[in-house]
mmCIF file of C-alpha atoms in Angstrom:
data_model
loop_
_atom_site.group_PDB
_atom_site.id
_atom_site.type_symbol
_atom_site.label_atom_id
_atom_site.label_comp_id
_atom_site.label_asym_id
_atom_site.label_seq_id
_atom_site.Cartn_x
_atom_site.Cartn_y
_atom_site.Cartn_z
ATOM 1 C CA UNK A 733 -84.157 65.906 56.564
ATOM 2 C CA UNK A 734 -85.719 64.229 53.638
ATOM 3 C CA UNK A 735 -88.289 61.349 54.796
ATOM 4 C CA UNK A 736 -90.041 59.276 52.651
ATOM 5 C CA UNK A 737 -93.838 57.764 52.441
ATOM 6 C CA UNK A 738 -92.747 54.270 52.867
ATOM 7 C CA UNK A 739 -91.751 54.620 55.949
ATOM 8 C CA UNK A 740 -95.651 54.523 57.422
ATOM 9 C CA UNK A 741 -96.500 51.701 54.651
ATOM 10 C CA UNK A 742 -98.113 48.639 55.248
ATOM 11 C CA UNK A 743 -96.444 45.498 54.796
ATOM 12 C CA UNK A 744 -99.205 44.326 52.317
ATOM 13 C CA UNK A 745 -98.514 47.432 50.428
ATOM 14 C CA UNK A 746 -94.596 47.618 49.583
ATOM 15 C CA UNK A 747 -94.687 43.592 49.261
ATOM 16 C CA UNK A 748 -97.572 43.832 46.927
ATOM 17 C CA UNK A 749 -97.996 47.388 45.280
ATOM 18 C CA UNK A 750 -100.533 48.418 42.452
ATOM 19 C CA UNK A 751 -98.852 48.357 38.895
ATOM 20 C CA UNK A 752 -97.746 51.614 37.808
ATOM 21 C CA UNK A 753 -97.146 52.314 33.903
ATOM 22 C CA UNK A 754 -93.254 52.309 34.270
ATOM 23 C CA UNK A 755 -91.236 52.521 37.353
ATOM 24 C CA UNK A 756 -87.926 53.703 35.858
ATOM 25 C CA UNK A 757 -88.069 57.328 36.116
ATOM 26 C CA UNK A 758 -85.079 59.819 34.101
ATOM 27 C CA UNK A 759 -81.868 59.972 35.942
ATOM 28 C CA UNK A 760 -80.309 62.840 33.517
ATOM 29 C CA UNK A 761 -77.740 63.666 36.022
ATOM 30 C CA UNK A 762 -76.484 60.011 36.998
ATOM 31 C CA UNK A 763 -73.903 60.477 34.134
ATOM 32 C CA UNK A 764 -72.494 64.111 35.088
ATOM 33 C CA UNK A 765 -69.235 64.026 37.058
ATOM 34 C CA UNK A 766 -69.385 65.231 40.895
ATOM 35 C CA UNK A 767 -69.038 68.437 40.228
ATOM 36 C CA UNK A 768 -71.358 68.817 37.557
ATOM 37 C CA UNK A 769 -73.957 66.554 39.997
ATOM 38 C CA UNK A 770 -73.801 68.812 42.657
ATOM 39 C CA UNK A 771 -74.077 71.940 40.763
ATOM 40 C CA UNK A 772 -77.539 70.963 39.712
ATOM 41 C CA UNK A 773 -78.337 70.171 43.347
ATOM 42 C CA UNK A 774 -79.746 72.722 45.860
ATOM 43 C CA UNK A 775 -77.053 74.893 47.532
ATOM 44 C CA UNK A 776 -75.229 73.849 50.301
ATOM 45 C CA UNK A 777 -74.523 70.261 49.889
ATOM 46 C CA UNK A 778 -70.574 70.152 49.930
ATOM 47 C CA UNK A 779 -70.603 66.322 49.328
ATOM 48 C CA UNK A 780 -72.462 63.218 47.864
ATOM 49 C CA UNK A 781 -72.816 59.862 48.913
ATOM 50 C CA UNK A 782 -74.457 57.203 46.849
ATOM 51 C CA UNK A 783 -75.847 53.545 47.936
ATOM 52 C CA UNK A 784 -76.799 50.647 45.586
ATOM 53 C CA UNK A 785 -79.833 48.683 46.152
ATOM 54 C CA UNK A 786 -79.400 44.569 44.854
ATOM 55 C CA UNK A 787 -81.888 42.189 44.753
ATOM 56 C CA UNK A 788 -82.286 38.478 44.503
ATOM 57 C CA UNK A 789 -85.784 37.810 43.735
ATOM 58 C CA UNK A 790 -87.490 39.469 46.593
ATOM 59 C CA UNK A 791 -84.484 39.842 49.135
ATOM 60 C CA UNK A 792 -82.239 43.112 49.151
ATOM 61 C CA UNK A 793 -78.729 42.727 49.971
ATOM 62 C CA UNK A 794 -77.803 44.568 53.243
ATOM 63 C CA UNK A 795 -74.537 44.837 54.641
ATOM 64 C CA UNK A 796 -73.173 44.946 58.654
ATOM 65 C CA UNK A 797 -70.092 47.421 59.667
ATOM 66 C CA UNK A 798 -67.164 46.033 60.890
ATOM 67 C CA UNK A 799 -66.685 46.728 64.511
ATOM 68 C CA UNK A 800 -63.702 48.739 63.871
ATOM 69 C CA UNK A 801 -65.627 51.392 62.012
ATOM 70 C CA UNK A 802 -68.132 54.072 62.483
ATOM 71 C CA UNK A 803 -71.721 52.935 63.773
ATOM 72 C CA UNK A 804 -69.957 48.947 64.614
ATOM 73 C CA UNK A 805 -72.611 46.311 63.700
ATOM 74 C CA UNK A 806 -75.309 48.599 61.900
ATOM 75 C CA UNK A 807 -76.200 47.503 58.944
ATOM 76 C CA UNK A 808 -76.869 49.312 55.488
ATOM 77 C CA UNK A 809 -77.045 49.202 51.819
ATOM 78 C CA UNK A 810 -73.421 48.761 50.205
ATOM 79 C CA UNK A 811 -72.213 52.398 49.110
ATOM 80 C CA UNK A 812 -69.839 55.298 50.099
ATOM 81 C CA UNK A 813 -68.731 58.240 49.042
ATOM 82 C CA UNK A 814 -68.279 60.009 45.508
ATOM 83 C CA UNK A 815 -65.122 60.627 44.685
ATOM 84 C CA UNK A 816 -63.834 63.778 42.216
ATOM 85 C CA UNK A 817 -61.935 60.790 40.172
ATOM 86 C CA UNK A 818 -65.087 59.174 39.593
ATOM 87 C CA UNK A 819 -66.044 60.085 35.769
ATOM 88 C CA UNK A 820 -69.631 60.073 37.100
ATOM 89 C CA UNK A 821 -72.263 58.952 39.787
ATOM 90 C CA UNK A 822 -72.885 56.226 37.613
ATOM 91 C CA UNK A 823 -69.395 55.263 38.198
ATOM 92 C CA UNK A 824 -69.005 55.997 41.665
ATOM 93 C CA UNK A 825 -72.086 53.694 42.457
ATOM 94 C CA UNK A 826 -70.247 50.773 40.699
ATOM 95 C CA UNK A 827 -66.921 51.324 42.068
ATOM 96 C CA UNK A 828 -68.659 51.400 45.566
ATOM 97 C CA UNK A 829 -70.500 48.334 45.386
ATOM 98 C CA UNK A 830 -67.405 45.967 43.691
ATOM 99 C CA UNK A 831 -65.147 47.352 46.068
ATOM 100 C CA UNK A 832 -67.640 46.626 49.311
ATOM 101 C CA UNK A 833 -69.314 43.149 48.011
ATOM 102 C CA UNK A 834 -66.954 41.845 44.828
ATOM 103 C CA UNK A 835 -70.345 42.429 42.417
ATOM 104 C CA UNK A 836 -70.091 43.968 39.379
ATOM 105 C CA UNK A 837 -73.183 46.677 38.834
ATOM 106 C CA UNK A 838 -74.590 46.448 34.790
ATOM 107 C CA UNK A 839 -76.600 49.059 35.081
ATOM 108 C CA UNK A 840 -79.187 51.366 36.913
ATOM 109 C CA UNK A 841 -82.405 50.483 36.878
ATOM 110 C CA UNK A 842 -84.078 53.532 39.220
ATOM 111 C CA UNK A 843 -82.816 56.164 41.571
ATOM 112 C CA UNK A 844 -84.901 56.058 44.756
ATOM 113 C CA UNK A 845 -86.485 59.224 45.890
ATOM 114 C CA UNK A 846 -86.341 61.388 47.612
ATOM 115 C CA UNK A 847 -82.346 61.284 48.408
ATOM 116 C CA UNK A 848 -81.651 61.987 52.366
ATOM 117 C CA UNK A 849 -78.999 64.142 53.834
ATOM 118 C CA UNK A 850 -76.704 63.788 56.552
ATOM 119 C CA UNK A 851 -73.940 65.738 58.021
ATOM 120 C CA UNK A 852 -70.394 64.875 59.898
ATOM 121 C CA UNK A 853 -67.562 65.937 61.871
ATOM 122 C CA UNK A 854 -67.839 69.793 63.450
ATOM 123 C CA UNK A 855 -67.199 73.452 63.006
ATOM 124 C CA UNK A 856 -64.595 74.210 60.102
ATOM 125 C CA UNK A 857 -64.602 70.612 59.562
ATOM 126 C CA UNK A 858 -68.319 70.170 59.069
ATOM 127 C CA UNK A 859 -69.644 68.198 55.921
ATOM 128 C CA UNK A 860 -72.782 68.350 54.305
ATOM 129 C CA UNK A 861 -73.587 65.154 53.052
ATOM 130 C CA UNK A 862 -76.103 64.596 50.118
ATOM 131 C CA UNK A 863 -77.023 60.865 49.347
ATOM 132 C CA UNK A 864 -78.250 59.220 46.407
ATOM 133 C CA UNK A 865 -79.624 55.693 46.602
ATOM 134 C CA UNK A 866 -80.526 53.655 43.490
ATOM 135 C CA UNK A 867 -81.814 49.948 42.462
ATOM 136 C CA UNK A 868 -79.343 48.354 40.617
ATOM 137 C CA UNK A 869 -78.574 45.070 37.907
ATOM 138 C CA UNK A 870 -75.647 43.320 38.895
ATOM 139 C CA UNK A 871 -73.636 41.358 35.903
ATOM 140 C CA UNK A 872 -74.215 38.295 34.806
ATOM 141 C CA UNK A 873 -70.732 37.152 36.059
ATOM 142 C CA UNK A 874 -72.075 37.595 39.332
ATOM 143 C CA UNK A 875 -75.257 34.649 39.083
ATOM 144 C CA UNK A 876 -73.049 32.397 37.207
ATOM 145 C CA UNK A 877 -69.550 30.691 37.607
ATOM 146 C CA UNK A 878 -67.613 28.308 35.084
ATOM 147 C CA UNK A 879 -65.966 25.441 36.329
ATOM 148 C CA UNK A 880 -63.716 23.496 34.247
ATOM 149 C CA UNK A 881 -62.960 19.848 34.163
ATOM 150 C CA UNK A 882 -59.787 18.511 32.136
ATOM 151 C CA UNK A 883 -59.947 14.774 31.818
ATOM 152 C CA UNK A 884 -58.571 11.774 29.407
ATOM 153 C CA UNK A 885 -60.272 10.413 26.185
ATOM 154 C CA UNK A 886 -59.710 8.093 23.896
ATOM 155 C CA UNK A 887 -57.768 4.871 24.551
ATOM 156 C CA UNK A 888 -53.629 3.912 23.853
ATOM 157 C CA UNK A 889 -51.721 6.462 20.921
ATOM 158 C CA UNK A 890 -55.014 7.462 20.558
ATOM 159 C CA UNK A 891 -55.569 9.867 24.001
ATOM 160 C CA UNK A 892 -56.026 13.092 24.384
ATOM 161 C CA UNK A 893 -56.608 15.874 26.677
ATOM 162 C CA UNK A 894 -60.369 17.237 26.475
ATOM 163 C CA UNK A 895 -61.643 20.433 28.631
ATOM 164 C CA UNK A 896 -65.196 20.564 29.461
ATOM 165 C CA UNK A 897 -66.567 23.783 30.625
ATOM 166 C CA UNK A 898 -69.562 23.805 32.705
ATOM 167 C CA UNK A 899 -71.782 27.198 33.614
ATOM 168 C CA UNK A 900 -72.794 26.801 37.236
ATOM 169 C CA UNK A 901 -75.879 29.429 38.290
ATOM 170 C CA UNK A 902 -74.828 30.946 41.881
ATOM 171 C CA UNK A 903 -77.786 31.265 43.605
ATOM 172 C CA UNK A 904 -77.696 34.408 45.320
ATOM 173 C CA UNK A 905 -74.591 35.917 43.953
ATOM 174 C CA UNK A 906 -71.439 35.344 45.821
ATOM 175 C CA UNK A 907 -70.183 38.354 47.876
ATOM 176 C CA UNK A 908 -67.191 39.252 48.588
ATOM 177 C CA UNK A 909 -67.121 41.513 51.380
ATOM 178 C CA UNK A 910 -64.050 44.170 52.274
ATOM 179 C CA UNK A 911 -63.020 42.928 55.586
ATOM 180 C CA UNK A 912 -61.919 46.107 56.981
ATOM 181 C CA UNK A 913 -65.575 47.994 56.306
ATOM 182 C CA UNK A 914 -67.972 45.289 56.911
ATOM 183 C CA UNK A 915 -68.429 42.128 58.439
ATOM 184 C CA UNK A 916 -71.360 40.292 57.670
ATOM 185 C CA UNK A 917 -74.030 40.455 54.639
ATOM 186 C CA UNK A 918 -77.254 39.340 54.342
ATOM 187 C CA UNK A 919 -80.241 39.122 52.377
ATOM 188 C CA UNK A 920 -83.043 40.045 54.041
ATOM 189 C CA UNK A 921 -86.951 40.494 53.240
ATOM 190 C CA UNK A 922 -89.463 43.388 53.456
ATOM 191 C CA UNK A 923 -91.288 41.892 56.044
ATOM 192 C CA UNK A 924 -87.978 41.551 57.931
ATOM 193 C CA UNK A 925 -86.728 45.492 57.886
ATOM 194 C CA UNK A 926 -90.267 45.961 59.370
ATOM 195 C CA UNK A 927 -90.073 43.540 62.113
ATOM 196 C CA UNK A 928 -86.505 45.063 62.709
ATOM 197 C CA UNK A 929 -87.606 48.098 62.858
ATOM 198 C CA UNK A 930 -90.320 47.997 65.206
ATOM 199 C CA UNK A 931 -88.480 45.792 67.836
ATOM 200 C CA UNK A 932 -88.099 46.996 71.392
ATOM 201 C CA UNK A 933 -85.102 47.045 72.779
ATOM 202 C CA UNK A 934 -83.079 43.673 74.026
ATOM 203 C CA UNK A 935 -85.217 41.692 71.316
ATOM 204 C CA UNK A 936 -82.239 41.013 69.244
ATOM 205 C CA UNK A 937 -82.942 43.041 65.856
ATOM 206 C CA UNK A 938 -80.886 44.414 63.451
ATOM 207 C CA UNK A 939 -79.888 48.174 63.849
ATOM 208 C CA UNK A 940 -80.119 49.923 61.261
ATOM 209 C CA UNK A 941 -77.630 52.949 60.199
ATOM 210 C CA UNK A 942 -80.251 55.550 60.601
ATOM 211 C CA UNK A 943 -84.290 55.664 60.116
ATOM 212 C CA UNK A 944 -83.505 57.465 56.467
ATOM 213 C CA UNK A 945 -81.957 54.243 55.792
ATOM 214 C CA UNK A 946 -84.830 52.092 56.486
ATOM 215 C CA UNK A 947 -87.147 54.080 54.762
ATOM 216 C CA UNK A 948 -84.931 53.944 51.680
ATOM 217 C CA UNK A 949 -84.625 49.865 52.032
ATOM 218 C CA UNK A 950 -88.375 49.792 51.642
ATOM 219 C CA UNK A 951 -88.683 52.380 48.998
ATOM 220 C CA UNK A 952 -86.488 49.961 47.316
ATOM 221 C CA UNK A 953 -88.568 47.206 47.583
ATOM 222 C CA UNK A 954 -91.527 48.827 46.554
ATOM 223 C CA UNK A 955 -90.248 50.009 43.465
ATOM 224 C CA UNK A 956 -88.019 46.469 43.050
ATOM 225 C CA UNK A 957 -91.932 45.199 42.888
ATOM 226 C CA UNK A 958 -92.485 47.479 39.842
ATOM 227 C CA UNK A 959 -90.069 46.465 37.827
ATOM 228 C CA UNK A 960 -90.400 42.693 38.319
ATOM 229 C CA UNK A 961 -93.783 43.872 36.928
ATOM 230 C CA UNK A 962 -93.089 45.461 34.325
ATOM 231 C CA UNK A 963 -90.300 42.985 32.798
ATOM 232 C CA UNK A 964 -92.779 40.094 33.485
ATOM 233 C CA UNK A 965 -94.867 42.267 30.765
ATOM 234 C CA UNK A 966 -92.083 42.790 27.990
ATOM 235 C CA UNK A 967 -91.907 39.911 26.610
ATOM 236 C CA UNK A 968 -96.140 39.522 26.114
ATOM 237 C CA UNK A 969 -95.962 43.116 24.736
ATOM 238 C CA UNK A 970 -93.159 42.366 22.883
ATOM 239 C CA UNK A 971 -94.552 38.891 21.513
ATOM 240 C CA UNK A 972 -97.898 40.751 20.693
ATOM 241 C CA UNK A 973 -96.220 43.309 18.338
ATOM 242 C CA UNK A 974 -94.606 40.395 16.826
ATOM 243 C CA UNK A 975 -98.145 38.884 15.969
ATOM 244 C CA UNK A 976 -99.410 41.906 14.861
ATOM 245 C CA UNK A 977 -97.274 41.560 12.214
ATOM 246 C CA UNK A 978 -97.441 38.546 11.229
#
């Protein structure tokens, strides 16, 4: 099983991590169909999961089970399975996350690494499970709504019907969760997956899907930290090639 660094980092450390020179690594295979993805994969992985990874600021979006399904109450990142229909990974991440929260991904902004495995069911019927995790940009749709007002102007023969249209920021995006997969949502800090983590029993935490999941929920914020970084730098590196010019 795949384990990764974070999950013996500080608090100090994934909230507030040295800049690197650019956090978004290649992701050549993201746009391959399944088959093609797991062909490139070491052998023995028979299927692949994937998970998306949305932030609001400095809050990732988590997501609790419905009580009906496997592992009742856990929570997790939004995500499921890749499907052969899918024209890619890509695809499959974004058809995962709409259909569990109602957002609509944009784009990929890193895969976090490593990916972890699992495995279900028994025997024959054993699956071998290999899951891909990534950060992702949600649409602008998703921050913003548009309400409309319709209303009278004018005065006698001289009325008339004028629409105003009004852009209202949603702040965090709405979510629209599918009631018979999960029950709850949240958005939840760094600082609170560690506290959940670490809590004895009967204290009331979260539980968590598995370990590998909370050690790729602060992988995510660590690298979430880089590339808040490195956009707040774009536009001075941008504006300073514009000067130079000038």
């Amino acid at each position: 099983m795949f384990r990764l660094k974070s999950l013996d980092a500080t608090p100090a450390a994934i909230i507030n991590p040295a800049l690197k020179p650019n956090p978004i690594p290649g992701m050549p295979l993201v746009e391959c169909s399944l088959a093609e993805f797991i062909a490139g994969q070491p052998k023995g992985f028979t299927h692949v999961a994937v998970s998306a990874a949305v932030f609001h600021e400095d809050r990732l979006l988590l997501v609790q089970r419905a009580e009906s399904d496997s592992y009742p109450g856990h929570w997790e990142l939004p995500g499921g399975s890749a499907d052969p229909s899918d024209k890619s990974i890509s695809e499959s991440v974004a058809r995962e996350l709409f259909e569990e929260t109602g957002l609509r991904m944009k784009r990929i902004l890193t895969e976090i690494l490593p990916p972890t495995t699992f495995s279900t069911g028994w025997g024959k019927r054993q699956k071998t499970w290999l899951k891909v995790n990534f950060v992702v940009e949600v649409t602008a749709e998703d921050k913003a709504r548009v309400e409309h007002e319709v209303k009278m102007q004018g005065s006698g023969s001289g009325q008339e019907l004028v629409r105003k249209d009004s852009v209202i920021v949603v702040d965090p995006p709405a979510i629209k969760l599918h009631d018979k997969e999960h029950q709850k949502y949240q958005w939840i800090s760094a600082e609170e997956v560690i506290k959940n983590r670490v809590a004895m029993p009967g204290e009331g935490a979260m539980e968590f899907i598995s370990m590998d999941s909370v050690s790729v929920m602060l992988e995510a914020f660590r690298l979430n930290k880089h590339i808040q970084k490195a956009q707040a730098i774009e536009p001075l590196q941008e504006a300073g090639t514009e000067d130079s010019k000038a």
